[in-house]
PDB file of C-alpha atoms in Angstrom:
ATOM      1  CA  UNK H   1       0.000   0.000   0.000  1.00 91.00           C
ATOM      2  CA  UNK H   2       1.321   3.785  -1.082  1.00 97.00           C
ATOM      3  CA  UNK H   3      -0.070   6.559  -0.197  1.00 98.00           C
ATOM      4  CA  UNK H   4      -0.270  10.157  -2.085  1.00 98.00           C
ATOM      5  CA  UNK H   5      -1.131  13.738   0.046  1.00 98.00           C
ATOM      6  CA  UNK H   6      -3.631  15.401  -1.717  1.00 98.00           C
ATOM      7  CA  UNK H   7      -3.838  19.568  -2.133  1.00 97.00           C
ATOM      8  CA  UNK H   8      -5.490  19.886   1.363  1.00 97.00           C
ATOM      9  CA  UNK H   9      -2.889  17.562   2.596  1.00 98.00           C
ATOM     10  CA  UNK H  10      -5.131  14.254   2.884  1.00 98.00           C
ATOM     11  CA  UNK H  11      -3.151  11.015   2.759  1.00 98.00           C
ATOM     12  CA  UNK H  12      -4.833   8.814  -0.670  1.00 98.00           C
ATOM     13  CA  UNK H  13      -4.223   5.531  -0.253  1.00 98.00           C
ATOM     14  CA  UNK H  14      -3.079   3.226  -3.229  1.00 98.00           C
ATOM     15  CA  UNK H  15      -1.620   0.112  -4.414  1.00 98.00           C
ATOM     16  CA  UNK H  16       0.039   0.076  -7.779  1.00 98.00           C
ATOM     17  CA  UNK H  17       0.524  -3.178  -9.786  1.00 98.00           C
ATOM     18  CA  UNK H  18       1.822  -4.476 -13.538  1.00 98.00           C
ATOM     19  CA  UNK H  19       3.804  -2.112 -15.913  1.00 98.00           C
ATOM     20  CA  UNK H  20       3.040  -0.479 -18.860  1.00 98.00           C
ATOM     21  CA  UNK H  21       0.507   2.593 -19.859  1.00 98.00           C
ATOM     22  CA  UNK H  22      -0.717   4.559 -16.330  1.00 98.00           C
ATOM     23  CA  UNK H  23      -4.846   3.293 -15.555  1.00 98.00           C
ATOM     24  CA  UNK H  24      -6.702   4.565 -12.699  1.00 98.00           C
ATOM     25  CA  UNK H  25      -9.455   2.824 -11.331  1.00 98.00           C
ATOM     26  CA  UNK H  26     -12.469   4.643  -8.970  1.00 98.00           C
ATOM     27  CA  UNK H  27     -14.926   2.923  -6.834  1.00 97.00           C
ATOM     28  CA  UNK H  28     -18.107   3.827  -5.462  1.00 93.00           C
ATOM     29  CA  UNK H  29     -21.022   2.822  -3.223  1.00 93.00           C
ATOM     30  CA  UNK H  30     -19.795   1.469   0.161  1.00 94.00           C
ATOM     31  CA  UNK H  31     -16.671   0.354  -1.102  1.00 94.00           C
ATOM     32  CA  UNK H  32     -12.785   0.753  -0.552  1.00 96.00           C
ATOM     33  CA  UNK H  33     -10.332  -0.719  -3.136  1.00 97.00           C
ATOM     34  CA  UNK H  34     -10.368  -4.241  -2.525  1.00 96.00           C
ATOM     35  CA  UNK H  35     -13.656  -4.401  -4.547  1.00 96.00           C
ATOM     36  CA  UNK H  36     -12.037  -3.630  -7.747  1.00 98.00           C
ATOM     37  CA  UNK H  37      -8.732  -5.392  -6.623  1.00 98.00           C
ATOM     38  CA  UNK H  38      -9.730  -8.107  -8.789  1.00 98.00           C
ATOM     39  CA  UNK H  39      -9.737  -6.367 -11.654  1.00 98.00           C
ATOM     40  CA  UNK H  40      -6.759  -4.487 -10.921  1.00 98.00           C
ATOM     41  CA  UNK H  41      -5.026  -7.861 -10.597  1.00 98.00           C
ATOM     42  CA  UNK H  42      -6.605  -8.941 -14.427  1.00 98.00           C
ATOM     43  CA  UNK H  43      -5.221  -5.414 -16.038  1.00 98.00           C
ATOM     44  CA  UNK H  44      -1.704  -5.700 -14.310  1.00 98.00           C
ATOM     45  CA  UNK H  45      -0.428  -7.818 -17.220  1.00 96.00           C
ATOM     46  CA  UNK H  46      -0.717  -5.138 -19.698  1.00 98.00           C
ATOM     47  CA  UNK H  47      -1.030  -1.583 -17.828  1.00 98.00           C
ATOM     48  CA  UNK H  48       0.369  -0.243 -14.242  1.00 98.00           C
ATOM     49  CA  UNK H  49      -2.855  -0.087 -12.058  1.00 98.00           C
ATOM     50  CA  UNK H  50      -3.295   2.575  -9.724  1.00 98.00           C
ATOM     51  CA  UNK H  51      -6.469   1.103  -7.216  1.00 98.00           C
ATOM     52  CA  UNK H  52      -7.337   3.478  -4.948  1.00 98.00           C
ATOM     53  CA  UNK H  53      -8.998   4.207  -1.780  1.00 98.00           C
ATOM     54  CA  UNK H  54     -11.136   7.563  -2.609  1.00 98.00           C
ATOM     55  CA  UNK H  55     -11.221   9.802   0.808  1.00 97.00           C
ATOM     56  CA  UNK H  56     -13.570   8.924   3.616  1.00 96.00           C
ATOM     57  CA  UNK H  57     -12.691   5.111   2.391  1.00 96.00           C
ATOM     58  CA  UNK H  58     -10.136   2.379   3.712  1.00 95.00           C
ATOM     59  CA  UNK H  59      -7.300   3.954   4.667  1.00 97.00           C
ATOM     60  CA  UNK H  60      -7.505   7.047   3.341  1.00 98.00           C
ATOM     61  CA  UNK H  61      -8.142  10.151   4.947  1.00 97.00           C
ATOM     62  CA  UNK H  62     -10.856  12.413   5.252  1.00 96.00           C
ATOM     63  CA  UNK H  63     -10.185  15.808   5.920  1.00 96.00           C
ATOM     64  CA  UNK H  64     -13.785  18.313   6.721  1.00 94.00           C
ATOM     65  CA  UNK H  65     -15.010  19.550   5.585  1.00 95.00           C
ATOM     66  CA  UNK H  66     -16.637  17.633   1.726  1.00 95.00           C
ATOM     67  CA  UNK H  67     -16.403  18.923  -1.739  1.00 96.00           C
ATOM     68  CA  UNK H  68     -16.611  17.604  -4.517  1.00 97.00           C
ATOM     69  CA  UNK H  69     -13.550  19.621  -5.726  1.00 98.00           C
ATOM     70  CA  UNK H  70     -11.272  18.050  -3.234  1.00 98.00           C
ATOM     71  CA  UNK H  71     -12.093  14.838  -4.730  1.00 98.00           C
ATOM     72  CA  UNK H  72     -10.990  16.304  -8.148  1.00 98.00           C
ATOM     73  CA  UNK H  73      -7.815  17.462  -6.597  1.00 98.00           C
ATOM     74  CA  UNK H  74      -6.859  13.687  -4.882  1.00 98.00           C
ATOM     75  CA  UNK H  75      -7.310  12.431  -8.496  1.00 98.00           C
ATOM     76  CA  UNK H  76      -4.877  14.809  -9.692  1.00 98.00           C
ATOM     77  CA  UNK H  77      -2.324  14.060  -7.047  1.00 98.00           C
ATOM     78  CA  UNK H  78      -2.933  10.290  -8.459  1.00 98.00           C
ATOM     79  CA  UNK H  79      -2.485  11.103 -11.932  1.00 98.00           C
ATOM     80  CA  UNK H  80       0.658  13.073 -11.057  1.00 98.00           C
ATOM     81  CA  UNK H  81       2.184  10.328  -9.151  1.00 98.00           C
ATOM     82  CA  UNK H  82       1.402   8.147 -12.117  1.00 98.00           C
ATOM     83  CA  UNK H  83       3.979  10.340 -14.593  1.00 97.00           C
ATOM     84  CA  UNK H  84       1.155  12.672 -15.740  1.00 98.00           C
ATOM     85  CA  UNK H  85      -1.424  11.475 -17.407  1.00 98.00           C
ATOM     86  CA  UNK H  86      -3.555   8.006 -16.829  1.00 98.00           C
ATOM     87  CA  UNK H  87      -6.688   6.727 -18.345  1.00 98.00           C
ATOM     88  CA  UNK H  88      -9.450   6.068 -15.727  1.00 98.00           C
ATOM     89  CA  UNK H  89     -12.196   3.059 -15.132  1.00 98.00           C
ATOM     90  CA  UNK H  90     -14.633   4.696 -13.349  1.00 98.00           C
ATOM     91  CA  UNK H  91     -17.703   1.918 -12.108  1.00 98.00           C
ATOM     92  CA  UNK H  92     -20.892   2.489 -10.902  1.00 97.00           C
ATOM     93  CA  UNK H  93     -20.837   5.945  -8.702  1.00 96.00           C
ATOM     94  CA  UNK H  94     -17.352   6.043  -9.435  1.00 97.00           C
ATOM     95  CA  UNK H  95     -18.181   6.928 -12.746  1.00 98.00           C
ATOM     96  CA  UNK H  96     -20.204  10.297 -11.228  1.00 97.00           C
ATOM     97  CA  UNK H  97     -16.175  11.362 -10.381  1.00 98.00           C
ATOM     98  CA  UNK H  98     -14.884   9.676 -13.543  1.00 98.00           C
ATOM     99  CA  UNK H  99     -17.462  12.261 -15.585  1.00 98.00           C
ATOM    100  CA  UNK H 100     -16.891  15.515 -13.572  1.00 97.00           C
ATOM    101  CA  UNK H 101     -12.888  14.813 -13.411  1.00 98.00           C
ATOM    102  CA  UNK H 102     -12.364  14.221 -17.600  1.00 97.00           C
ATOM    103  CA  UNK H 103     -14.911  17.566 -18.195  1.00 96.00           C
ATOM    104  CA  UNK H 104     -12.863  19.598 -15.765  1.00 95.00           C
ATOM    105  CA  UNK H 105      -9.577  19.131 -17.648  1.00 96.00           C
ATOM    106  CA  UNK H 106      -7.884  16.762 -15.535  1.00 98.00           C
ATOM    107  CA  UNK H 107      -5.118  14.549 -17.802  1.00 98.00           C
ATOM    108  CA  UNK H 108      -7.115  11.893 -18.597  1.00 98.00           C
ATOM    109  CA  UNK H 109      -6.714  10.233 -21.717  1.00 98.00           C
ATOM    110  CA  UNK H 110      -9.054   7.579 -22.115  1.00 98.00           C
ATOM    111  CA  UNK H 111     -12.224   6.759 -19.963  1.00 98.00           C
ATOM    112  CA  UNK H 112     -14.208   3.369 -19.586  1.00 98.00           C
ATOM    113  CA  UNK H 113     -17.655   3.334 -17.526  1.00 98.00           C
ATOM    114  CA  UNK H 114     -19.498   0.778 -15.982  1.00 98.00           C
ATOM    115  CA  UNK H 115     -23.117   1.677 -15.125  1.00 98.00           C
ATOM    116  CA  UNK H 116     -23.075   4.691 -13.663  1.00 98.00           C
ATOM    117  CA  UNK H 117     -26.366   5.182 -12.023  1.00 97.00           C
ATOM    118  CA  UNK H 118     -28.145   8.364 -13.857  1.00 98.00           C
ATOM    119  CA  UNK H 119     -32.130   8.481 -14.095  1.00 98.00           C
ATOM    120  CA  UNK H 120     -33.688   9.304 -17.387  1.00 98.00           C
ATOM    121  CA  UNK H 121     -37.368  10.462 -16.349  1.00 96.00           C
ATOM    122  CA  UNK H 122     -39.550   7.153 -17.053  1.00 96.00           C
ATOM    123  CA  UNK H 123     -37.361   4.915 -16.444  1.00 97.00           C
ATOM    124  CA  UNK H 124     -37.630   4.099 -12.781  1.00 97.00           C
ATOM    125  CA  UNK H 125     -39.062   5.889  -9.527  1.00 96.00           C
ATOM    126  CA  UNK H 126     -37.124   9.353  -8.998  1.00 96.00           C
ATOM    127  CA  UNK H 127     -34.215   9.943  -6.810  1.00 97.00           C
ATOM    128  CA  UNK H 128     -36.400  11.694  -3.370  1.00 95.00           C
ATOM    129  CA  UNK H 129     -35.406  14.969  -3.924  1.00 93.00           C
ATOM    130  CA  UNK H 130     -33.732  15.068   0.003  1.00 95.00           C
ATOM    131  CA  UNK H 131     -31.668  12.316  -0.105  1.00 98.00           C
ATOM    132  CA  UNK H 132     -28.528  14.228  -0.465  1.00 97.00           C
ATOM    133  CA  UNK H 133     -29.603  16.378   2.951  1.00 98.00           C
ATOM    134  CA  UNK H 134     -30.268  12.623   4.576  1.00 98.00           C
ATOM    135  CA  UNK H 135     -27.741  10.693   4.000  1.00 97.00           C
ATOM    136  CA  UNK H 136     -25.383  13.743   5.275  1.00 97.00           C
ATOM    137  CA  UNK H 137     -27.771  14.280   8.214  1.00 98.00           C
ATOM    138  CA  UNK H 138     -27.426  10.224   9.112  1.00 97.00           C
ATOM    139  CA  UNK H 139     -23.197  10.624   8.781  1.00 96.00           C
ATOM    140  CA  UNK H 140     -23.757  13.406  10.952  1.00 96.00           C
ATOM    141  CA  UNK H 141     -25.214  11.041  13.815  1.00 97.00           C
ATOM    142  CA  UNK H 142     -23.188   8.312  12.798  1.00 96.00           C
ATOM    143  CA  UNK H 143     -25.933   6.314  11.545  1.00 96.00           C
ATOM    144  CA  UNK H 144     -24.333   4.636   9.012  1.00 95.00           C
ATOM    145  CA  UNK H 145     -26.490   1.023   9.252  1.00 95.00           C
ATOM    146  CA  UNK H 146     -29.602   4.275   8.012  1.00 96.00           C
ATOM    147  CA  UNK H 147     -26.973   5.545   5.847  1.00 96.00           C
ATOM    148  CA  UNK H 148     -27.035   2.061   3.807  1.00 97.00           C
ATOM    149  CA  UNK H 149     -30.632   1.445   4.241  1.00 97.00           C
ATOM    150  CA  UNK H 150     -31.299   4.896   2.770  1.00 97.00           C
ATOM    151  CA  UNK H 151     -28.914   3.943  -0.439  1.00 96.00           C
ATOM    152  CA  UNK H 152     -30.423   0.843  -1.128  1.00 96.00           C
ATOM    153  CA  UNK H 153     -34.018   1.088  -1.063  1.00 97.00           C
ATOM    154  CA  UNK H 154     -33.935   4.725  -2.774  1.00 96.00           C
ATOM    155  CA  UNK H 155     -31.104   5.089  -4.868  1.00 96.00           C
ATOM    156  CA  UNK H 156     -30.528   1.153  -5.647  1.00 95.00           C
ATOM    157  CA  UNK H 157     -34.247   0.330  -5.065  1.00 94.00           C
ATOM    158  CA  UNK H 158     -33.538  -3.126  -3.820  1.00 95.00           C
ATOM    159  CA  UNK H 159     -37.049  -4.102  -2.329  1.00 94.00           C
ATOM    160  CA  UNK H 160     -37.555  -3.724   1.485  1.00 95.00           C
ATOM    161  CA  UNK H 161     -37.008  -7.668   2.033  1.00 96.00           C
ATOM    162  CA  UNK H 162     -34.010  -8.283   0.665  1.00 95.00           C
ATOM    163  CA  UNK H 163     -32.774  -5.166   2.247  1.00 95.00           C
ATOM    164  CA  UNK H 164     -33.606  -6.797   5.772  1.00 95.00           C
ATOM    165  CA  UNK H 165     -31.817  -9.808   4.333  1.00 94.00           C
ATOM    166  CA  UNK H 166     -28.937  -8.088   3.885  1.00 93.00           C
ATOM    167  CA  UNK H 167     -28.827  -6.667   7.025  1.00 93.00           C
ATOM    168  CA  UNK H 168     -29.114  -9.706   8.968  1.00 91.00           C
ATOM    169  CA  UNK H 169     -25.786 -11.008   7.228  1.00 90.00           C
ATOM    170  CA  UNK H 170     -22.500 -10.562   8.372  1.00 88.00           C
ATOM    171  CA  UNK H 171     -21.108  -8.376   5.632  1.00 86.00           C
ATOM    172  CA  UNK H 172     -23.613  -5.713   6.521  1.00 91.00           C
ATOM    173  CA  UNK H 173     -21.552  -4.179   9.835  1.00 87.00           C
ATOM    174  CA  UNK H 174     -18.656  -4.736   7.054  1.00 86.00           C
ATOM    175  CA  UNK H 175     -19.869  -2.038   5.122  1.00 89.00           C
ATOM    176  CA  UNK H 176     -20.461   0.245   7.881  1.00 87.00           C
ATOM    177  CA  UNK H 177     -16.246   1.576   7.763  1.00 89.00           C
ATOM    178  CA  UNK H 178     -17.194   2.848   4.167  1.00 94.00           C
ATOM    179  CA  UNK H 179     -20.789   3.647   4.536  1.00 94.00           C
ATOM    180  CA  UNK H 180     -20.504   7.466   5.634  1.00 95.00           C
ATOM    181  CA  UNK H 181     -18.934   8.236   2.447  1.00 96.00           C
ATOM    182  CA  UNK H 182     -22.126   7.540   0.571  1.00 96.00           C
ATOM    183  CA  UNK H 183     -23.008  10.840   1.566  1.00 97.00           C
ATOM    184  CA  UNK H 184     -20.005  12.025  -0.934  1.00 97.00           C
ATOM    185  CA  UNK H 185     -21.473   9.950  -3.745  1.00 97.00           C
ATOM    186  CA  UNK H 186     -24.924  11.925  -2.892  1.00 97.00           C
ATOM    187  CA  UNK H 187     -22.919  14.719  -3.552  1.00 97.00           C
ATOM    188  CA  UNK H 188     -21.048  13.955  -6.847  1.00 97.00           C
ATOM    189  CA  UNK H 189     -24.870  12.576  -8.095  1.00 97.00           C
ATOM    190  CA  UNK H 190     -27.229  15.601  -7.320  1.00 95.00           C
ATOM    191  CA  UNK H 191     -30.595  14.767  -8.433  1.00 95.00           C
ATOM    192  CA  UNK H 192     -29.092  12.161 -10.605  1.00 97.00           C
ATOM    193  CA  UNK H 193     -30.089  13.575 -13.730  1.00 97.00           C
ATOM    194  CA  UNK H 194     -27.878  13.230 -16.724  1.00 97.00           C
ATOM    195  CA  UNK H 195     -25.389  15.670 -16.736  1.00 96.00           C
ATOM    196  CA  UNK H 196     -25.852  17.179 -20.349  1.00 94.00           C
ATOM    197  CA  UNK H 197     -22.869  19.918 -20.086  1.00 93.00           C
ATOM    198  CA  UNK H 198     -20.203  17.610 -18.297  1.00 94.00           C
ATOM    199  CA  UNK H 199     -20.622  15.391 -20.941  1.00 96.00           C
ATOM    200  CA  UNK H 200     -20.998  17.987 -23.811  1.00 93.00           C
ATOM    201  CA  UNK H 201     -17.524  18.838 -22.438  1.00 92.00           C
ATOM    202  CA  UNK H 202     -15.984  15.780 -22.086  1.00 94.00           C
ATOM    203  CA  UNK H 203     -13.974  15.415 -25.360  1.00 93.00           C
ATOM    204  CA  UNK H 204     -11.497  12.803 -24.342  1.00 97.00           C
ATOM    205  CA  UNK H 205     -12.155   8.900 -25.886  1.00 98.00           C
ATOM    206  CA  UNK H 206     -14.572   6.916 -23.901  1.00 98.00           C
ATOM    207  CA  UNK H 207     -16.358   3.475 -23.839  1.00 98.00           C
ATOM    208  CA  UNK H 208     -19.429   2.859 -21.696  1.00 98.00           C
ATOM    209  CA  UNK H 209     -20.222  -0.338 -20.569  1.00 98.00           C
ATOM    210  CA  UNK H 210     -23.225  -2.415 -19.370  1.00 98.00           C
ATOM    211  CA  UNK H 211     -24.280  -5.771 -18.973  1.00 98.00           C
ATOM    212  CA  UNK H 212     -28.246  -5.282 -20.492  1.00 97.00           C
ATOM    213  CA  UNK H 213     -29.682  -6.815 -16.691  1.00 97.00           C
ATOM    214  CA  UNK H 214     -31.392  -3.520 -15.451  1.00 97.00           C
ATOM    215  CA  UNK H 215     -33.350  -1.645 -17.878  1.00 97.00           C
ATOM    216  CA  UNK H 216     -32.929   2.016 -16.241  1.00 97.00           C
ATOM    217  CA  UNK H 217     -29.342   1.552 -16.076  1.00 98.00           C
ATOM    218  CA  UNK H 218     -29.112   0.230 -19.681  1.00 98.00           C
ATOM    219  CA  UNK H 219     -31.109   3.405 -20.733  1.00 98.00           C
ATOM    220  CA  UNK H 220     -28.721   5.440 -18.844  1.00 98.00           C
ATOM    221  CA  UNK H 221     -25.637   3.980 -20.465  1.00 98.00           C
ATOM    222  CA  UNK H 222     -26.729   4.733 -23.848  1.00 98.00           C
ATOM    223  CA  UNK H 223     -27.655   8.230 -23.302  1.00 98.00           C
ATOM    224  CA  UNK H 224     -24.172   9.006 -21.950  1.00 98.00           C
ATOM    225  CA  UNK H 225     -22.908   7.402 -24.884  1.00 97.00           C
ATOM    226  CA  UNK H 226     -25.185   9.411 -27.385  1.00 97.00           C
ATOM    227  CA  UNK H 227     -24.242  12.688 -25.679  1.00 96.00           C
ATOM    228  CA  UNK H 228     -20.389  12.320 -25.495  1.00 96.00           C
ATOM    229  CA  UNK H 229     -18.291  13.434 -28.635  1.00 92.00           C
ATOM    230  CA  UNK H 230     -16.028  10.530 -28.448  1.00 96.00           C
ATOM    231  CA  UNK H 231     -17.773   7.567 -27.186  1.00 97.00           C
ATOM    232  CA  UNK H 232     -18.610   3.767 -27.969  1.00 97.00           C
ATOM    233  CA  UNK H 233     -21.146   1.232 -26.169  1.00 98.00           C
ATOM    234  CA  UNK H 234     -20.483  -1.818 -25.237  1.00 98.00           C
ATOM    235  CA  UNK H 235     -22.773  -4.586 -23.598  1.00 98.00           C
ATOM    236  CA  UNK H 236     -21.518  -7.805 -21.529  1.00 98.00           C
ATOM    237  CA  UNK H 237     -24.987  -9.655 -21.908  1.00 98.00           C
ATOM    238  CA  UNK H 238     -26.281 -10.670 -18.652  1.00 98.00           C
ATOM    239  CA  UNK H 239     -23.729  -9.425 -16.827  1.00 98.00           C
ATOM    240  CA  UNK H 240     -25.316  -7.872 -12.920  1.00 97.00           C
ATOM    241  CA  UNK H 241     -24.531  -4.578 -11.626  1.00 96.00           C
ATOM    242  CA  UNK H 242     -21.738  -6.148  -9.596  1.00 95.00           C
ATOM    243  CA  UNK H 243     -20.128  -7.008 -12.707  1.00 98.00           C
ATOM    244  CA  UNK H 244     -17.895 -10.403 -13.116  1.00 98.00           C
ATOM    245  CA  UNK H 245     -13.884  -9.056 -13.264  1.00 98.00           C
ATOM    246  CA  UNK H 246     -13.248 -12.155 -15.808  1.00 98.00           C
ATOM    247  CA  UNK H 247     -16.309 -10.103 -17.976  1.00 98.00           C
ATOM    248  CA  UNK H 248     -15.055  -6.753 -17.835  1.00 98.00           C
ATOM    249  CA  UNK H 249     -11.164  -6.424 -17.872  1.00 98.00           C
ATOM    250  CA  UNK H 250     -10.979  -8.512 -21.373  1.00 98.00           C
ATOM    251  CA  UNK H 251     -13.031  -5.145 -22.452  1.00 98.00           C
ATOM    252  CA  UNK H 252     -10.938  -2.606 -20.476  1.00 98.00           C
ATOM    253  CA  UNK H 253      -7.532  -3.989 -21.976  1.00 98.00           C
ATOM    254  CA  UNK H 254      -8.604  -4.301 -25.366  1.00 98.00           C
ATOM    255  CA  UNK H 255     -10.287  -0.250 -25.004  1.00 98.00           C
ATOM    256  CA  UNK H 256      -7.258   1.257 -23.018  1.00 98.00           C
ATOM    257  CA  UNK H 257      -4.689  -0.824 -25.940  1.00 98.00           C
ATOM    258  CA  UNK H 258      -6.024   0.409 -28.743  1.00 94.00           C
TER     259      UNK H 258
END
């Protein structure tokens, strides 16, 4: 494990594997690194992986108070430590960063996405328009088993029993370390809409990804596609949210090689 001080002086946390071109991969939900370890592991033939714990996860820091621009600024420490430039894998709310970091200039110069979670109106139940104000109230008084509950009945819309499921399993007080910084994911989202200027702006080459199992998310994919200059789709069929690394890094390697 490495670590990297960001602008405000917070310590990133990393680990850095293979050789070759400089990829970045981001996490989100109430995850820290090791979820995309795997894939990290799959890429490191080809490409030196930077896996990193985003602030408020792992064994990072997390310095008060939030913005959104300080995560901008830890991925720019990153991508400095990495020689410069890097391309980036953003997945699921990691993608929310992935999008706001490549519009705002950072040196990225190649972009994958996996799923990330916009609403187009129709597709599914809206986003309650205070979720962002609850799930920073809940961090607030450390109510991070609410904090999870909130996220997956209202932004995931898991249904209420396999939420209590969930919670009577042991990997539930497991998520509980990274659970506060869903709250910075409520950020980075707003009121989940498609962000039509970030990705007017967003010149850089880009491949979104899906696997075709959840209709919304599907729609969302290929409206980020349509509205980026430089994009192609891709589709692992039948693929779940909590995509298979075997499924996804053949597609990753073959993007960030070309």
């Amino acid at each position: 494990m490495n670590k990297v001080i960001s602008t405000d002086g917070t310590p990133i946390a990393y680990d850095r594997t293979g050789a070759g071109p400089a990829v970045i991969l981001i996490g989100g939900g109430p995850t820290d690194r090791s979820m995309n370890a795997p894939v990290a592991d799959l890429l490191a033939g080809g490409f030196t992986v930077y896996n990193y714990d985003r602030r408020g996860r792992g064994e990072s820091g997390d310095t008060a108070p939030y913005a959104v621009e300080r995560e901008l600024e830890d991925l720019r420490a990153l991508i400095a430590e990495a020689g410069g430039t890097a391309m980036v894998y953003g997945t699921s709310g990691g993608g929310f960063l992935a999008i706001r970091a490549a519009a705002h200039g950072l040196p990225i110069t190649k972009l994958a996405l996996w799923e990330v979670p916009y609403i187009l109106p129709g597709t599914r139940p809206a986003v309650p328009a205070g979720y962002r104000d609850q799930q920073f109230a809940l961090r607030e008084q450390s109510r991070y088993g609410d904090m999870l509950e909130l996220f997956f009945l209202e932004a995931v819309l898991m249904p209420e029993e396999v939420v209590a499921g969930m919670k009577a399993s042991p990997f539930w007080e497991g998520m509980g370390g990274t659970a506060p910084a869903l709250a910075y994911d409520a950020e980075l989202a707003g009121d989940f809409a498609l962000p039509a200027e970030q990705l007017a702006a967003l010149t850089v080459p880009t491949i979104v990804i899906d696997g075709g199992t959840i209709p919304w998310v599907s729609a969302a994919a290929e409206a980020i596609a349509t509205a980026l200059p430089d994009a192609r789709r891709h589709t692992l069929t039948g693929q779940p949210h909590n995509v298979d690394p075997a499924a996804i890094a053949p597609a990753l390697a073959e993007f960030f090689a070309a």
